[in-house]
């Protein structure tokens, strides 16, 4: 054994299966140790801190005091694999309640934040207020905000820049509409949305990209593992070409869109799927725990 590499010599992208030689299944989360015989791409499973599996539960505009109290109790008693970052995102009105009653094992995210410092902005929530109640993350660019509320890339970018500059982590959502996929524009749409984030983020350290094909959100039509993997690889390659190899390698790209306890394992096995952003299934504590624990499928696949 002699040297440690972080990329495959047979493939321009990082963290990919090596198409040459020997079916190395995964470069994700791992550094690659080359043997003295220089056989390439034998992966050594060593999850890097930066590449930790990440599972977020986006509760959207759901829940009551009673149902959320039960959900928090279920989450507090759930057995969760230790090597996963777990985040839940309650509606604003319950954020403080969840933040103060949830175990420290799980971090709390907002579903939106204002573009700058708080003030005379009726109906908005500032980053300062989110930090004040212990919130660590914010979801930005979600398709429901893009396509129902009408937020555009520029507005989303302002929010992302402000949140990151103030120390919140950002779950940056991207994803194509069905008609965009059918028109062969999936990559173009995703690249444009990633670029809008890339143009403004001060650093990628606290950014998780969530690829959520709009046609898969809340529809029960989950992307196949191959469809999701294909986009994740393309986005990672975009990061490599346009930002840096390091950012491409370290930035977690998670999948969202009808993920549930039954399909999470196969999705998690894909080497460029670094976790999930879960909607409906995150409202059920035991099922959400199953999705968090699908990291074990990833480890087996690696
Ligand atoms: O933020 C989560 C996504 O919109 C996915 O929602 P879903 O799991 O209900 O399809």
Coordinates of C-alpha atoms and ligand atoms in Angstrom, one line a residue:
X1 CA 0.0 0.0 0.0
X2 CA 1.5 3.3 -0.9
X3 CA -0.5 6.3 -1.7
X4 CA -3.9 7.9 -1.1
X5 CA -5.8 9.5 -4.0
X6 CA -9.0 11.3 -3.9
X7 CA -10.1 10.8 -7.5
X8 CA -10.2 8.0 -9.9
X9 CA -7.5 8.0 -12.6
X10 CA -10.0 6.6 -15.1
X11 CA -12.8 9.1 -14.8
X12 CA -12.9 12.8 -14.9
X13 CA -15.5 13.1 -12.2
X14 CA -14.9 12.4 -8.5
X15 CA -16.7 9.9 -6.5
X16 CA -17.8 7.8 -9.4
X17 CA -17.7 4.1 -10.3
X18 CA -14.6 3.5 -12.3
X19 CA -15.7 2.2 -15.6
X20 CA -12.3 0.8 -16.3
X21 CA -10.7 -2.3 -14.9
X22 CA -12.7 -3.7 -12.1
X23 CA -16.1 -2.3 -11.1
X24 CA -15.0 -0.4 -8.1
X25 CA -18.4 0.3 -6.6
X26 CA -17.9 3.5 -4.9
X27 CA -15.7 6.5 -4.5
X28 CA -18.2 8.3 -2.5
X29 CA -17.3 9.1 1.1
X30 CA -14.1 7.4 0.6
X31 CA -10.5 8.0 -0.2
X32 CA -9.0 5.6 -2.6
X33 CA -6.0 3.8 -1.6
X34 CA -3.9 2.5 -4.5
X35 CA -2.1 -0.8 -3.9
X36 CA 1.6 -1.1 -4.5
X37 CA 0.8 -2.9 -7.7
X38 CA -0.9 0.2 -8.8
X39 CA -4.2 -1.5 -9.4
X40 CA -6.4 1.5 -9.4
X41 CA -9.6 2.3 -7.6
X42 CA -9.7 -0.1 -4.8
X43 CA -11.9 1.9 -2.4
X44 CA -11.2 2.0 1.3
X45 CA -14.4 2.8 3.1
X46 CA -13.6 5.8 5.3
X47 CA -16.4 8.3 5.6
X48 CA -15.0 11.8 5.5
X49 CA -16.6 14.1 8.0
X50 CA -17.6 16.4 5.2
X51 CA -19.2 13.6 3.3
X52 CA -21.5 12.4 6.1
X53 CA -24.9 11.1 5.0
X54 CA -27.5 13.8 5.4
X55 CA -31.2 13.3 5.9
X56 CA -33.6 16.2 6.2
X57 CA -37.3 16.0 7.0
X58 CA -39.3 18.9 5.4
X59 CA -42.6 19.0 7.2
X60 CA -43.9 21.7 4.9
X61 CA -47.2 23.3 5.9
X62 CA -48.3 20.3 7.9
X63 CA -49.1 19.5 11.6
X64 CA -50.8 20.7 14.7
X65 CA -49.5 21.2 18.2
X66 CA -50.7 17.7 19.0
X67 CA -49.4 15.9 15.9
X68 CA -46.0 17.6 16.2
X69 CA -45.7 16.8 19.9
X70 CA -46.2 13.1 19.0
X71 CA -43.8 13.3 16.0
X72 CA -41.1 14.9 18.3
X73 CA -41.6 12.2 20.9
X74 CA -41.3 9.5 18.2
X75 CA -38.1 11.1 16.9
X76 CA -36.6 11.5 20.4
X77 CA -37.1 7.8 21.0
X78 CA -36.0 6.6 17.5
X79 CA -32.7 4.7 17.1
X80 CA -30.7 6.6 14.6
X81 CA -27.4 5.5 13.1
X82 CA -24.7 7.8 14.4
X83 CA -23.0 8.6 11.2
X84 CA -25.8 10.6 9.7
X85 CA -26.6 14.3 9.9
X86 CA -30.3 14.5 10.7
X87 CA -32.3 17.7 10.3
X88 CA -36.1 18.4 10.5
X89 CA -37.8 21.5 9.2
X90 CA -41.1 22.3 11.0
X91 CA -43.5 25.1 10.0
X92 CA -42.4 28.4 11.4
X93 CA -45.0 28.6 14.1
X94 CA -43.7 25.3 15.7
X95 CA -40.1 25.9 15.1
X96 CA -39.3 27.1 18.6
X97 CA -41.4 24.4 20.2
X98 CA -39.6 21.7 18.2
X99 CA -36.2 23.3 18.7
X100 CA -36.6 23.2 22.5
X101 CA -38.2 19.8 22.8
X102 CA -36.2 17.8 20.3
X103 CA -33.1 15.8 21.2
X104 CA -29.8 17.5 20.4
X105 CA -29.1 14.6 18.0
X106 CA -31.4 16.2 15.5
X107 CA -30.9 19.8 14.2
X108 CA -33.6 22.1 13.2
X109 CA -34.1 23.9 9.9
X110 CA -36.4 26.7 8.7
X111 CA -38.3 26.4 5.4
X112 CA -37.5 29.9 4.3
X113 CA -35.7 33.1 5.4
X114 CA -35.5 36.7 4.5
X115 CA -32.9 38.2 2.1
X116 CA -31.3 40.5 4.7
X117 CA -31.5 41.8 8.2
X118 CA -35.0 41.8 9.8
X119 CA -37.1 45.0 10.0
X120 CA -40.2 46.2 8.3
X121 CA -40.9 43.1 6.2
X122 CA -44.4 41.9 7.1
X123 CA -44.8 38.2 7.2
X124 CA -41.1 37.5 6.8
X125 CA -38.7 35.7 9.2
X126 CA -35.1 36.9 9.6
X127 CA -32.0 34.8 9.8
X128 CA -31.2 36.5 13.1
X129 CA -34.5 35.3 14.5
X130 CA -33.9 31.8 13.3
X131 CA -30.5 31.7 15.0
X132 CA -32.0 33.2 18.1
X133 CA -34.2 30.1 18.6
X134 CA -31.4 27.6 17.8
X135 CA -32.1 27.0 14.1
X136 CA -29.0 25.8 12.2
X137 CA -30.3 25.4 8.7
X138 CA -32.6 26.8 6.1
X139 CA -34.2 25.2 3.0
X140 CA -34.0 27.6 0.1
X141 CA -35.0 27.3 -3.5
X142 CA -37.6 24.6 -2.9
X143 CA -39.7 24.0 -5.9
X144 CA -42.9 24.9 -4.0
X145 CA -41.4 28.3 -3.4
X146 CA -40.1 28.6 -7.0
X147 CA -43.3 27.5 -8.7
X148 CA -46.1 28.3 -6.4
X149 CA -44.8 31.5 -4.7
X150 CA -42.8 32.6 -7.7
X151 CA -39.3 33.0 -6.3
X152 CA -36.6 33.3 -8.9
X153 CA -33.0 32.4 -8.9
X154 CA -31.8 35.9 -8.1
X155 CA -34.1 36.3 -5.1
X156 CA -33.2 32.8 -3.8
X157 CA -29.5 33.6 -4.3
X158 CA -29.8 36.7 -2.1
X159 CA -31.4 34.6 0.7
X160 CA -28.7 32.0 0.4
X161 CA -25.9 34.6 0.5
X162 CA -27.3 36.3 3.5
X163 CA -28.0 33.1 5.4
X164 CA -24.6 31.7 4.8
X165 CA -22.8 34.9 5.7
X166 CA -24.7 34.9 9.0
X167 CA -23.7 31.3 9.7
X168 CA -26.8 29.3 8.8
X169 CA -26.4 26.2 6.7
X170 CA -28.3 26.2 3.5
X171 CA -30.2 23.2 1.9
X172 CA -30.1 24.5 -1.7
X173 CA -32.9 22.9 -3.7
X174 CA -32.8 22.4 -7.5
X175 CA -34.8 20.3 -9.9
X176 CA -36.6 20.2 -13.2
X177 CA -40.3 20.2 -14.1
X178 CA -41.7 17.3 -16.0
X179 CA -41.9 19.2 -19.2
X180 CA -38.3 20.3 -18.8
X181 CA -37.3 16.6 -18.4
X182 CA -39.3 15.6 -21.4
X183 CA -37.7 18.3 -23.4
X184 CA -34.3 17.0 -22.5
X185 CA -33.5 20.1 -20.4
X186 CA -32.9 18.4 -17.0
X187 CA -29.2 19.2 -16.8
X188 CA -29.6 22.7 -18.2
X189 CA -32.2 23.6 -15.6
X190 CA -30.2 22.0 -12.7
X191 CA -27.0 23.7 -13.8
X192 CA -28.6 27.1 -14.1
X193 CA -30.1 26.7 -10.6
X194 CA -26.8 25.5 -9.1
X195 CA -25.0 28.4 -10.9
X196 CA -27.4 30.9 -9.3
X197 CA -26.3 29.6 -5.9
X198 CA -22.6 29.4 -7.0
X199 CA -22.6 33.0 -8.1
X200 CA -23.4 34.2 -4.6
X201 CA -22.3 31.8 -1.9
X202 CA -19.3 32.9 0.1
X203 CA -18.2 29.3 0.7
X204 CA -19.6 25.8 0.0
X205 CA -18.8 24.5 3.5
X206 CA -22.3 24.8 4.8
X207 CA -24.2 24.1 1.7
X208 CA -26.1 20.8 0.9
X209 CA -27.6 20.5 -2.6
X210 CA -31.0 18.9 -2.7
X211 CA -31.9 17.5 -6.2
X212 CA -35.6 17.3 -6.2
X213 CA -37.2 16.6 -9.6
X214 CA -40.5 18.5 -9.4
X215 CA -42.5 15.7 -11.0
X216 CA -41.4 13.4 -8.1
X217 CA -42.4 15.7 -5.3
X218 CA -45.5 14.5 -3.4
X219 CA -46.6 12.4 -6.4
X220 CA -45.5 8.9 -5.3
X221 CA -43.5 8.9 -8.6
X222 CA -40.0 8.5 -7.3
X223 CA -37.1 8.9 -9.6
X224 CA -35.4 5.6 -10.3
X225 CA -32.0 5.3 -8.6
X226 CA -30.4 5.5 -12.0
X227 CA -32.2 8.7 -12.9
X228 CA -31.3 10.3 -9.6
X229 CA -27.7 9.1 -9.8
X230 CA -27.3 10.5 -13.3
X231 CA -28.3 14.0 -12.3
X232 CA -26.2 13.9 -9.1
X233 CA -23.1 12.9 -11.1
X234 CA -23.8 15.7 -13.6
X235 CA -24.2 18.3 -10.8
X236 CA -21.0 17.1 -9.1
X237 CA -19.2 17.3 -12.4
X238 CA -20.5 20.8 -12.9
X239 CA -19.1 21.7 -9.5
X240 CA -15.8 20.2 -10.4
X241 CA -15.5 22.2 -13.6
X242 CA -16.9 25.5 -12.4
X243 CA -15.9 25.6 -8.7
X244 CA -13.2 23.1 -7.7
X245 CA -12.5 19.4 -7.3
X246 CA -12.5 19.9 -3.5
X247 CA -16.0 21.4 -3.5
X248 CA -17.3 18.7 -5.9
X249 CA -15.9 16.0 -3.7
X250 CA -17.1 17.5 -0.4
X251 CA -20.5 18.9 -1.2
X252 CA -23.3 16.6 -0.3
X253 CA -25.9 16.1 -3.0
X254 CA -29.1 14.7 -1.5
X255 CA -32.2 13.4 -3.3
X256 CA -35.8 14.4 -2.7
X257 CA -39.1 13.4 -4.3
X258 CA -41.4 10.6 -2.9
X259 CA -38.6 9.0 -0.8
X260 CA -40.1 6.5 1.7
X261 CA -39.1 3.7 3.9
X262 CA -39.3 1.2 1.0
X263 CA -37.4 2.9 -1.7
X264 CA -34.7 4.7 0.3
X265 CA -32.3 1.7 0.5
X266 CA -31.9 1.3 -3.3
X267 CA -31.5 5.1 -3.7
X268 CA -29.0 5.2 -0.9
X269 CA -26.8 2.6 -2.6
X270 CA -26.1 5.1 -5.5
X271 CA -22.7 6.4 -4.9
X272 CA -23.5 10.1 -5.6
X273 CA -26.6 10.1 -3.4
X274 CA -25.4 11.5 -0.1
X275 CA -28.8 11.5 1.7
X276 CA -32.3 12.6 1.3
X277 CA -34.7 15.5 1.7
X278 CA -38.0 13.9 2.7
X279 CA -41.4 15.4 2.6
X280 CA -44.5 13.3 3.4
X281 CA -42.6 10.3 4.9
X282 CA -40.9 12.6 7.4
X283 CA -44.2 13.2 9.1
X284 CA -44.0 9.6 10.4
X285 CA -41.3 9.2 13.0
X286 CA -40.6 5.5 12.5
X287 CA -40.5 5.7 8.7
X288 CA -38.3 8.8 8.9
X289 CA -35.9 6.8 11.1
X290 CA -35.8 4.0 8.5
X291 CA -34.8 6.6 5.9
X292 CA -32.1 8.0 8.1
X293 CA -30.8 4.4 8.8
X294 CA -30.7 3.7 5.0
X295 CA -27.1 4.8 5.4
X296 CA -26.4 1.1 6.2
X297 CA -27.4 0.2 2.7
X298 CA -24.9 2.7 1.4
X299 CA -22.1 1.3 3.6
X300 CA -22.9 -2.3 2.4
X301 CA -22.9 -1.1 -1.2
X302 CA -19.5 0.6 -0.7
Ligands
LIG1 O1 -38.7 18.8 0.5 C1 -39.1 17.6 0.3 C2 -39.6 17.3 -1.0 O2 -40.4 18.3 -1.6 C3 -40.1 15.9 -1.2 O3 -41.4 15.8 -0.8 P1 -42.1 14.3 -0.8 O4 -41.2 13.4 -0.1 O5 -43.4 14.5 -0.1 O6 -42.3 14.0 -2.2

